[in-house]
Amino acid sequence: MRKTAIPAAAILALSLMLSACSGAATDTSSSESTAPESSETETDTEMMHEEVTGTFEGAGEHSVEGTVTVSDIEIVLSGYSSDEGPDLNIYLTNGADEDAVAAGMQVDSVVFDEASQTFTFDAMDISGYDTVVIYCDKVKAIFGSALLS
């Protein structure tokens, strides 16, 4: 019993010390000296985010509606709806054809009947893309696209 109690006590003591350290780090980050930095960073970050927008149009027999706003950290769909598909995904591309989708960047799956959707990612250069495409990977079909401007 003594062999079990000593390691357990050591682990408990170690975890208490680590908790105290993490609490101290949290307290330091909320000091008054970091508040101005935080607001400056937000202003700088807002200025750095280029935003482009587009309006979806259906492709072929498929219907896609709504608008899209793309920045270097997120894609936001507003007023969005599309025909139902078995595997709908959103892509950043250069053009609205099969080759553009193949060369583009898949962002995430998209819900066909959810009007507002946001997809976030690490900061990236979006200047290399001019179109957002809704594509069904399972049936290899473009449902719609939005030219960005």
Short mmCIF file of N, CA and C in Angstrom, two decimals:
data_model
loop_
_atom_site.label_atom_id
_atom_site.label_comp_id
_atom_site.label_asym_id
_atom_site.label_seq_id
_atom_site.Cartn_x
_atom_site.Cartn_y
_atom_site.Cartn_z
N MET A 1 0.82 -1.18 0.00
CA MET A 1 0.00 0.00 0.00
C MET A 1 0.87 1.25 0.00
N ARG A 2 1.98 1.20 0.68
CA ARG A 2 2.87 2.35 0.74
C ARG A 2 3.47 2.65 -0.63
N LYS A 3 3.77 1.62 -1.43
CA LYS A 3 4.33 1.83 -2.77
C LYS A 3 3.35 2.55 -3.67
N THR A 4 2.06 2.29 -3.52
CA THR A 4 1.03 2.92 -4.34
C THR A 4 0.77 4.35 -3.89
N ALA A 5 0.81 4.62 -2.61
CA ALA A 5 0.50 5.94 -2.08
C ALA A 5 1.55 6.97 -2.46
N ILE A 6 2.82 6.61 -2.47
CA ILE A 6 3.89 7.57 -2.78
C ILE A 6 3.80 8.05 -4.23
N PRO A 7 3.72 7.14 -5.24
CA PRO A 7 3.59 7.65 -6.61
C PRO A 7 2.30 8.45 -6.81
N ALA A 8 1.21 8.04 -6.19
CA ALA A 8 -0.04 8.79 -6.33
C ALA A 8 0.09 10.18 -5.74
N ALA A 9 0.76 10.30 -4.60
CA ALA A 9 0.97 11.61 -3.98
C ALA A 9 1.87 12.47 -4.86
N ALA A 10 2.88 11.87 -5.47
CA ALA A 10 3.78 12.62 -6.35
C ALA A 10 3.03 13.13 -7.57
N ILE A 11 2.18 12.31 -8.13
CA ILE A 11 1.41 12.71 -9.31
C ILE A 11 0.45 13.84 -8.94
N LEU A 12 -0.19 13.72 -7.79
CA LEU A 12 -1.10 14.77 -7.34
C LEU A 12 -0.36 16.08 -7.13
N ALA A 13 0.80 16.02 -6.49
CA ALA A 13 1.59 17.23 -6.24
C ALA A 13 2.03 17.86 -7.56
N LEU A 14 2.47 17.04 -8.50
CA LEU A 14 2.90 17.54 -9.80
C LEU A 14 1.73 18.21 -10.54
N SER A 15 0.57 17.57 -10.53
CA SER A 15 -0.57 18.17 -11.23
C SER A 15 -1.01 19.48 -10.58
N LEU A 16 -0.93 19.58 -9.26
CA LEU A 16 -1.26 20.83 -8.58
C LEU A 16 -0.29 21.93 -8.95
N MET A 17 1.00 21.59 -9.05
CA MET A 17 1.99 22.60 -9.44
C MET A 17 1.76 23.07 -10.86
N LEU A 18 1.47 22.13 -11.77
CA LEU A 18 1.22 22.50 -13.16
C LEU A 18 -0.04 23.34 -13.29
N SER A 19 -1.08 23.02 -12.51
CA SER A 19 -2.30 23.82 -12.53
C SER A 19 -2.02 25.24 -12.07
N ALA A 20 -1.23 25.36 -11.04
CA ALA A 20 -0.88 26.69 -10.52
C ALA A 20 -0.11 27.48 -11.56
N CYS A 21 0.77 26.81 -12.29
CA CYS A 21 1.54 27.49 -13.35
C CYS A 21 0.63 27.96 -14.47
N SER A 22 -0.29 27.11 -14.88
CA SER A 22 -1.18 27.52 -15.98
C SER A 22 -2.11 28.63 -15.54
N GLY A 23 -2.53 28.64 -14.29
CA GLY A 23 -3.36 29.73 -13.77
C GLY A 23 -2.59 31.03 -13.77
N ALA A 24 -1.31 30.98 -13.41
CA ALA A 24 -0.50 32.19 -13.39
C ALA A 24 -0.32 32.72 -14.80
N ALA A 25 -0.14 31.83 -15.76
CA ALA A 25 0.02 32.28 -17.14
C ALA A 25 -1.25 32.94 -17.64
N THR A 26 -2.39 32.42 -17.25
CA THR A 26 -3.65 33.01 -17.66
C THR A 26 -3.81 34.39 -17.06
N ASP A 27 -3.44 34.53 -15.76
CA ASP A 27 -3.56 35.82 -15.11
C ASP A 27 -2.66 36.85 -15.78
N THR A 28 -1.46 36.46 -16.19
CA THR A 28 -0.53 37.39 -16.82
C THR A 28 -1.07 37.86 -18.16
N SER A 29 -1.70 36.98 -18.93
CA SER A 29 -2.17 37.38 -20.25
C SER A 29 -3.34 38.34 -20.19
N SER A 30 -4.03 38.39 -19.05
CA SER A 30 -5.16 39.30 -18.96
C SER A 30 -4.78 40.62 -18.29
N SER A 31 -3.49 40.91 -18.19
CA SER A 31 -3.06 42.15 -17.56
C SER A 31 -3.36 43.35 -18.45
N GLU A 32 -3.31 44.53 -17.87
CA GLU A 32 -3.64 45.74 -18.61
C GLU A 32 -2.68 45.99 -19.75
N SER A 33 -1.43 45.56 -19.63
CA SER A 33 -0.44 45.86 -20.67
C SER A 33 -0.75 45.15 -21.98
N THR A 34 -1.49 44.04 -21.96
CA THR A 34 -1.79 43.35 -23.21
C THR A 34 -3.07 43.85 -23.86
N ALA A 35 -3.91 44.58 -23.17
CA ALA A 35 -5.16 45.05 -23.74
C ALA A 35 -4.94 45.93 -24.96
N PRO A 36 -4.05 46.94 -24.92
CA PRO A 36 -3.83 47.75 -26.11
C PRO A 36 -3.29 46.93 -27.28
N GLU A 37 -2.38 45.97 -26.99
CA GLU A 37 -1.86 45.12 -28.06
C GLU A 37 -2.99 44.37 -28.73
N SER A 38 -3.92 43.85 -27.95
CA SER A 38 -5.03 43.08 -28.47
C SER A 38 -5.86 43.91 -29.44
N SER A 39 -6.20 45.14 -29.08
CA SER A 39 -7.02 45.96 -29.97
C SER A 39 -6.23 46.37 -31.21
N GLU A 40 -4.92 46.61 -31.06
CA GLU A 40 -4.11 46.92 -32.23
C GLU A 40 -4.07 45.73 -33.17
N THR A 41 -3.91 44.54 -32.62
CA THR A 41 -3.85 43.33 -33.44
C THR A 41 -5.16 43.13 -34.18
N GLU A 42 -6.29 43.35 -33.50
CA GLU A 42 -7.57 43.20 -34.18
C GLU A 42 -7.69 44.18 -35.33
N THR A 43 -7.28 45.42 -35.14
CA THR A 43 -7.36 46.42 -36.20
C THR A 43 -6.45 46.03 -37.36
N ASP A 44 -5.21 45.63 -37.05
CA ASP A 44 -4.29 45.21 -38.09
C ASP A 44 -4.83 44.00 -38.83
N THR A 45 -5.39 43.04 -38.10
CA THR A 45 -5.91 41.84 -38.72
C THR A 45 -7.09 42.16 -39.63
N GLU A 46 -7.99 43.03 -39.17
CA GLU A 46 -9.13 43.39 -40.00
C GLU A 46 -8.67 44.04 -41.29
N MET A 47 -7.64 44.86 -41.23
CA MET A 47 -7.15 45.54 -42.41
C MET A 47 -6.48 44.57 -43.37
N MET A 48 -5.91 43.49 -42.86
CA MET A 48 -5.20 42.54 -43.71
C MET A 48 -6.14 41.60 -44.44
N HIS A 49 -7.35 41.40 -43.95
CA HIS A 49 -8.26 40.43 -44.55
C HIS A 49 -8.92 40.99 -45.79
N GLU A 50 -8.48 40.52 -46.93
CA GLU A 50 -9.12 40.87 -48.18
C GLU A 50 -10.42 40.07 -48.27
N GLU A 51 -11.49 40.72 -48.68
CA GLU A 51 -12.76 40.03 -48.84
C GLU A 51 -13.24 40.19 -50.27
N VAL A 52 -13.74 39.08 -50.81
CA VAL A 52 -14.37 39.10 -52.12
C VAL A 52 -15.73 38.41 -51.97
N THR A 53 -16.65 38.79 -52.83
CA THR A 53 -18.00 38.23 -52.75
C THR A 53 -18.46 37.73 -54.11
N GLY A 54 -19.50 36.94 -54.08
CA GLY A 54 -20.09 36.44 -55.31
C GLY A 54 -21.51 35.97 -55.06
N THR A 55 -22.25 35.80 -56.14
CA THR A 55 -23.62 35.31 -56.08
C THR A 55 -23.69 33.99 -56.83
N PHE A 56 -24.28 32.99 -56.16
CA PHE A 56 -24.34 31.66 -56.76
C PHE A 56 -25.35 31.60 -57.89
N GLU A 57 -25.00 30.79 -58.88
CA GLU A 57 -25.89 30.44 -59.98
C GLU A 57 -25.82 28.93 -60.13
N GLY A 58 -26.95 28.32 -60.45
CA GLY A 58 -26.99 26.89 -60.66
C GLY A 58 -26.26 26.50 -61.93
N ALA A 59 -25.91 25.22 -62.02
CA ALA A 59 -25.22 24.71 -63.21
C ALA A 59 -26.06 23.59 -63.81
N GLY A 60 -26.32 23.68 -65.10
CA GLY A 60 -27.11 22.65 -65.77
C GLY A 60 -28.50 22.58 -65.17
N GLU A 61 -28.88 21.38 -64.75
CA GLU A 61 -30.21 21.18 -64.18
C GLU A 61 -30.27 21.40 -62.67
N HIS A 62 -29.15 21.81 -62.08
CA HIS A 62 -29.08 21.99 -60.63
C HIS A 62 -29.31 23.45 -60.24
N SER A 63 -29.85 23.63 -59.04
CA SER A 63 -30.13 24.97 -58.52
C SER A 63 -29.27 25.24 -57.29
N VAL A 64 -28.59 26.38 -57.31
CA VAL A 64 -27.86 26.88 -56.14
C VAL A 64 -28.13 28.37 -56.07
N GLU A 65 -28.48 28.85 -54.87
CA GLU A 65 -28.78 30.27 -54.68
C GLU A 65 -28.08 30.78 -53.44
N GLY A 66 -27.91 32.09 -53.37
CA GLY A 66 -27.32 32.73 -52.21
C GLY A 66 -26.06 33.49 -52.57
N THR A 67 -25.45 34.05 -51.55
CA THR A 67 -24.20 34.79 -51.75
C THR A 67 -23.09 34.14 -50.94
N VAL A 68 -21.87 34.44 -51.34
CA VAL A 68 -20.69 33.92 -50.65
C VAL A 68 -19.72 35.08 -50.45
N THR A 69 -19.12 35.12 -49.27
CA THR A 69 -18.05 36.08 -48.96
C THR A 69 -16.84 35.27 -48.56
N VAL A 70 -15.73 35.57 -49.21
CA VAL A 70 -14.49 34.83 -48.96
C VAL A 70 -13.43 35.78 -48.48
N SER A 71 -12.77 35.43 -47.38
CA SER A 71 -11.61 36.17 -46.89
C SER A 71 -10.49 35.17 -46.73
N ASP A 72 -9.34 35.64 -46.25
CA ASP A 72 -8.21 34.73 -46.10
C ASP A 72 -8.33 33.84 -44.87
N ILE A 73 -9.44 33.97 -44.10
CA ILE A 73 -9.63 33.10 -42.94
C ILE A 73 -10.98 32.39 -42.91
N GLU A 74 -11.92 32.76 -43.81
CA GLU A 74 -13.21 32.10 -43.79
C GLU A 74 -13.98 32.28 -45.09
N ILE A 75 -14.94 31.37 -45.25
CA ILE A 75 -15.94 31.47 -46.31
C ILE A 75 -17.28 31.51 -45.62
N VAL A 76 -18.12 32.50 -45.99
CA VAL A 76 -19.44 32.64 -45.36
C VAL A 76 -20.50 32.56 -46.46
N LEU A 77 -21.43 31.64 -46.29
CA LEU A 77 -22.57 31.52 -47.19
C LEU A 77 -23.76 32.21 -46.53
N SER A 78 -24.49 33.02 -47.30
CA SER A 78 -25.68 33.72 -46.79
C SER A 78 -26.83 33.51 -47.75
N GLY A 79 -28.01 33.26 -47.21
CA GLY A 79 -29.18 33.03 -48.06
C GLY A 79 -28.97 31.84 -48.96
N TYR A 80 -28.19 30.89 -48.52
CA TYR A 80 -27.78 29.76 -49.35
C TYR A 80 -28.83 28.65 -49.38
N SER A 81 -29.01 28.07 -50.54
CA SER A 81 -29.77 26.83 -50.69
C SER A 81 -29.33 26.19 -52.00
N SER A 82 -29.44 24.89 -52.05
CA SER A 82 -29.11 24.18 -53.29
C SER A 82 -29.96 22.93 -53.39
N ASP A 83 -29.94 22.32 -54.55
CA ASP A 83 -30.57 21.02 -54.70
C ASP A 83 -29.85 20.06 -53.76
N GLU A 84 -30.57 19.07 -53.31
CA GLU A 84 -29.98 18.07 -52.43
C GLU A 84 -29.06 17.17 -53.23
N GLY A 85 -27.92 16.85 -52.65
CA GLY A 85 -26.96 15.96 -53.29
C GLY A 85 -26.38 15.02 -52.24
N PRO A 86 -25.88 13.87 -52.68
CA PRO A 86 -25.38 12.89 -51.71
C PRO A 86 -24.04 13.26 -51.06
N ASP A 87 -23.28 14.16 -51.65
CA ASP A 87 -21.94 14.46 -51.13
C ASP A 87 -21.50 15.85 -51.59
N LEU A 88 -22.24 16.89 -51.16
CA LEU A 88 -21.95 18.25 -51.60
C LEU A 88 -20.77 18.82 -50.84
N ASN A 89 -19.86 19.45 -51.59
CA ASN A 89 -18.68 20.08 -51.02
C ASN A 89 -18.49 21.45 -51.64
N ILE A 90 -17.78 22.30 -50.89
CA ILE A 90 -17.47 23.64 -51.37
C ILE A 90 -15.99 23.69 -51.75
N TYR A 91 -15.70 24.24 -52.92
CA TYR A 91 -14.34 24.33 -53.44
C TYR A 91 -13.99 25.77 -53.79
N LEU A 92 -12.74 26.13 -53.61
CA LEU A 92 -12.18 27.36 -54.16
C LEU A 92 -11.47 26.96 -55.45
N THR A 93 -11.81 27.63 -56.55
CA THR A 93 -11.28 27.23 -57.85
C THR A 93 -10.94 28.45 -58.71
N ASN A 94 -10.43 28.15 -59.89
CA ASN A 94 -10.25 29.14 -60.94
C ASN A 94 -11.10 28.70 -62.11
N GLY A 95 -12.35 29.04 -62.08
CA GLY A 95 -13.29 28.61 -63.11
C GLY A 95 -14.34 27.70 -62.53
N ALA A 96 -15.31 27.35 -63.37
CA ALA A 96 -16.44 26.56 -62.89
C ALA A 96 -16.65 25.30 -63.72
N ASP A 97 -15.56 24.62 -64.05
CA ASP A 97 -15.70 23.36 -64.79
C ASP A 97 -14.99 22.24 -64.03
N GLU A 98 -15.08 21.03 -64.54
CA GLU A 98 -14.50 19.86 -63.87
C GLU A 98 -12.99 20.01 -63.65
N ASP A 99 -12.28 20.54 -64.64
CA ASP A 99 -10.82 20.71 -64.51
C ASP A 99 -10.50 21.70 -63.40
N ALA A 100 -11.29 22.77 -63.29
CA ALA A 100 -11.07 23.77 -62.24
C ALA A 100 -11.29 23.15 -60.87
N VAL A 101 -12.31 22.31 -60.74
CA VAL A 101 -12.57 21.65 -59.46
C VAL A 101 -11.42 20.71 -59.11
N ALA A 102 -10.96 19.95 -60.10
CA ALA A 102 -9.85 19.01 -59.87
C ALA A 102 -8.58 19.74 -59.43
N ALA A 103 -8.36 20.93 -59.96
CA ALA A 103 -7.16 21.70 -59.62
C ALA A 103 -7.38 22.61 -58.40
N GLY A 104 -8.63 22.77 -57.99
CA GLY A 104 -8.97 23.68 -56.90
C GLY A 104 -8.71 23.08 -55.53
N MET A 105 -9.20 23.82 -54.52
CA MET A 105 -9.01 23.39 -53.14
C MET A 105 -10.36 23.07 -52.51
N GLN A 106 -10.53 21.82 -52.07
CA GLN A 106 -11.74 21.43 -51.36
C GLN A 106 -11.69 22.04 -49.97
N VAL A 107 -12.77 22.73 -49.58
CA VAL A 107 -12.82 23.40 -48.29
C VAL A 107 -13.48 22.52 -47.25
N ASP A 108 -14.71 22.07 -47.53
CA ASP A 108 -15.46 21.28 -46.56
C ASP A 108 -16.76 20.82 -47.21
N SER A 109 -17.50 19.97 -46.50
CA SER A 109 -18.82 19.60 -46.98
C SER A 109 -19.79 20.73 -46.67
N VAL A 110 -20.83 20.84 -47.49
CA VAL A 110 -21.80 21.91 -47.34
C VAL A 110 -23.19 21.28 -47.20
N VAL A 111 -24.04 21.90 -46.38
CA VAL A 111 -25.39 21.41 -46.16
C VAL A 111 -26.31 22.11 -47.16
N PHE A 112 -27.09 21.34 -47.90
CA PHE A 112 -27.88 21.91 -49.00
C PHE A 112 -28.98 22.86 -48.54
N ASP A 113 -29.51 22.70 -47.33
CA ASP A 113 -30.65 23.50 -46.91
C ASP A 113 -30.39 24.35 -45.67
N GLU A 114 -29.14 24.68 -45.42
CA GLU A 114 -28.80 25.55 -44.29
C GLU A 114 -28.38 26.90 -44.85
N ALA A 115 -29.21 27.92 -44.62
CA ALA A 115 -29.04 29.23 -45.27
C ALA A 115 -27.75 29.94 -44.90
N SER A 116 -27.30 29.82 -43.66
CA SER A 116 -26.07 30.49 -43.22
C SER A 116 -25.06 29.44 -42.80
N GLN A 117 -23.90 29.46 -43.45
CA GLN A 117 -22.84 28.52 -43.12
C GLN A 117 -21.51 29.26 -43.17
N THR A 118 -20.63 28.93 -42.22
CA THR A 118 -19.31 29.55 -42.17
C THR A 118 -18.25 28.46 -42.11
N PHE A 119 -17.24 28.59 -42.94
CA PHE A 119 -16.13 27.65 -42.99
C PHE A 119 -14.86 28.43 -42.67
N THR A 120 -14.19 28.10 -41.59
CA THR A 120 -12.98 28.82 -41.21
C THR A 120 -11.75 27.96 -41.46
N PHE A 121 -10.63 28.63 -41.68
CA PHE A 121 -9.37 27.94 -41.91
C PHE A 121 -8.24 28.87 -41.53
N ASP A 122 -7.03 28.32 -41.47
CA ASP A 122 -5.87 29.15 -41.19
C ASP A 122 -5.70 30.16 -42.32
N ALA A 123 -5.11 31.28 -41.99
CA ALA A 123 -4.91 32.34 -42.98
C ALA A 123 -4.23 31.79 -44.23
N MET A 124 -4.76 32.17 -45.38
CA MET A 124 -4.16 31.75 -46.65
C MET A 124 -4.40 32.82 -47.69
N ASP A 125 -3.62 32.75 -48.73
CA ASP A 125 -3.74 33.71 -49.83
C ASP A 125 -4.87 33.26 -50.74
N ILE A 126 -5.94 34.05 -50.78
CA ILE A 126 -7.09 33.69 -51.61
C ILE A 126 -7.02 34.33 -53.00
N SER A 127 -6.01 35.14 -53.24
CA SER A 127 -5.93 35.85 -54.52
C SER A 127 -5.77 34.89 -55.70
N GLY A 128 -5.39 33.66 -55.45
CA GLY A 128 -5.23 32.69 -56.53
C GLY A 128 -6.51 32.02 -56.96
N TYR A 129 -7.64 32.38 -56.34
CA TYR A 129 -8.92 31.77 -56.68
C TYR A 129 -9.92 32.83 -57.11
N ASP A 130 -10.74 32.50 -58.11
CA ASP A 130 -11.73 33.47 -58.57
C ASP A 130 -13.16 32.95 -58.52
N THR A 131 -13.35 31.72 -58.06
CA THR A 131 -14.68 31.11 -58.08
C THR A 131 -14.87 30.21 -56.87
N VAL A 132 -16.09 30.16 -56.36
CA VAL A 132 -16.48 29.17 -55.35
C VAL A 132 -17.46 28.23 -56.04
N VAL A 133 -17.19 26.93 -55.94
CA VAL A 133 -18.00 25.93 -56.61
C VAL A 133 -18.63 25.00 -55.59
N ILE A 134 -19.91 24.68 -55.79
CA ILE A 134 -20.59 23.64 -55.02
C ILE A 134 -20.56 22.41 -55.92
N TYR A 135 -19.92 21.37 -55.41
CA TYR A 135 -19.64 20.19 -56.23
C TYR A 135 -20.04 18.92 -55.48
N CYS A 136 -20.68 18.01 -56.18
CA CYS A 136 -21.03 16.73 -55.59
C CYS A 136 -19.94 15.73 -55.97
N ASP A 137 -19.12 15.38 -54.97
CA ASP A 137 -18.00 14.46 -55.23
C ASP A 137 -18.48 13.08 -55.63
N LYS A 138 -19.58 12.62 -55.06
CA LYS A 138 -20.03 11.26 -55.31
C LYS A 138 -20.46 11.06 -56.76
N VAL A 139 -21.19 11.99 -57.32
CA VAL A 139 -21.66 11.84 -58.70
C VAL A 139 -20.85 12.68 -59.70
N LYS A 140 -19.80 13.36 -59.19
CA LYS A 140 -18.92 14.17 -60.05
C LYS A 140 -19.72 15.20 -60.85
N ALA A 141 -20.51 16.02 -60.11
CA ALA A 141 -21.35 17.02 -60.78
C ALA A 141 -21.22 18.37 -60.11
N ILE A 142 -21.10 19.40 -60.93
CA ILE A 142 -21.10 20.78 -60.44
C ILE A 142 -22.55 21.20 -60.26
N PHE A 143 -22.91 21.59 -59.05
CA PHE A 143 -24.28 22.03 -58.78
C PHE A 143 -24.43 23.53 -59.02
N GLY A 144 -23.38 24.31 -58.79
CA GLY A 144 -23.44 25.73 -58.99
C GLY A 144 -22.12 26.39 -58.65
N SER A 145 -22.03 27.68 -58.97
CA SER A 145 -20.79 28.41 -58.72
C SER A 145 -21.08 29.89 -58.51
N ALA A 146 -20.10 30.56 -57.92
CA ALA A 146 -20.17 32.01 -57.71
C ALA A 146 -18.85 32.61 -58.13
N LEU A 147 -18.87 33.50 -59.09
CA LEU A 147 -17.68 34.22 -59.52
C LEU A 147 -17.40 35.30 -58.48
N LEU A 148 -16.16 35.35 -58.00
CA LEU A 148 -15.79 36.28 -56.94
C LEU A 148 -15.30 37.61 -57.51
N SER A 149 -15.69 38.69 -56.87
CA SER A 149 -15.18 40.01 -57.29
C SER A 149 -15.05 40.90 -56.09
#
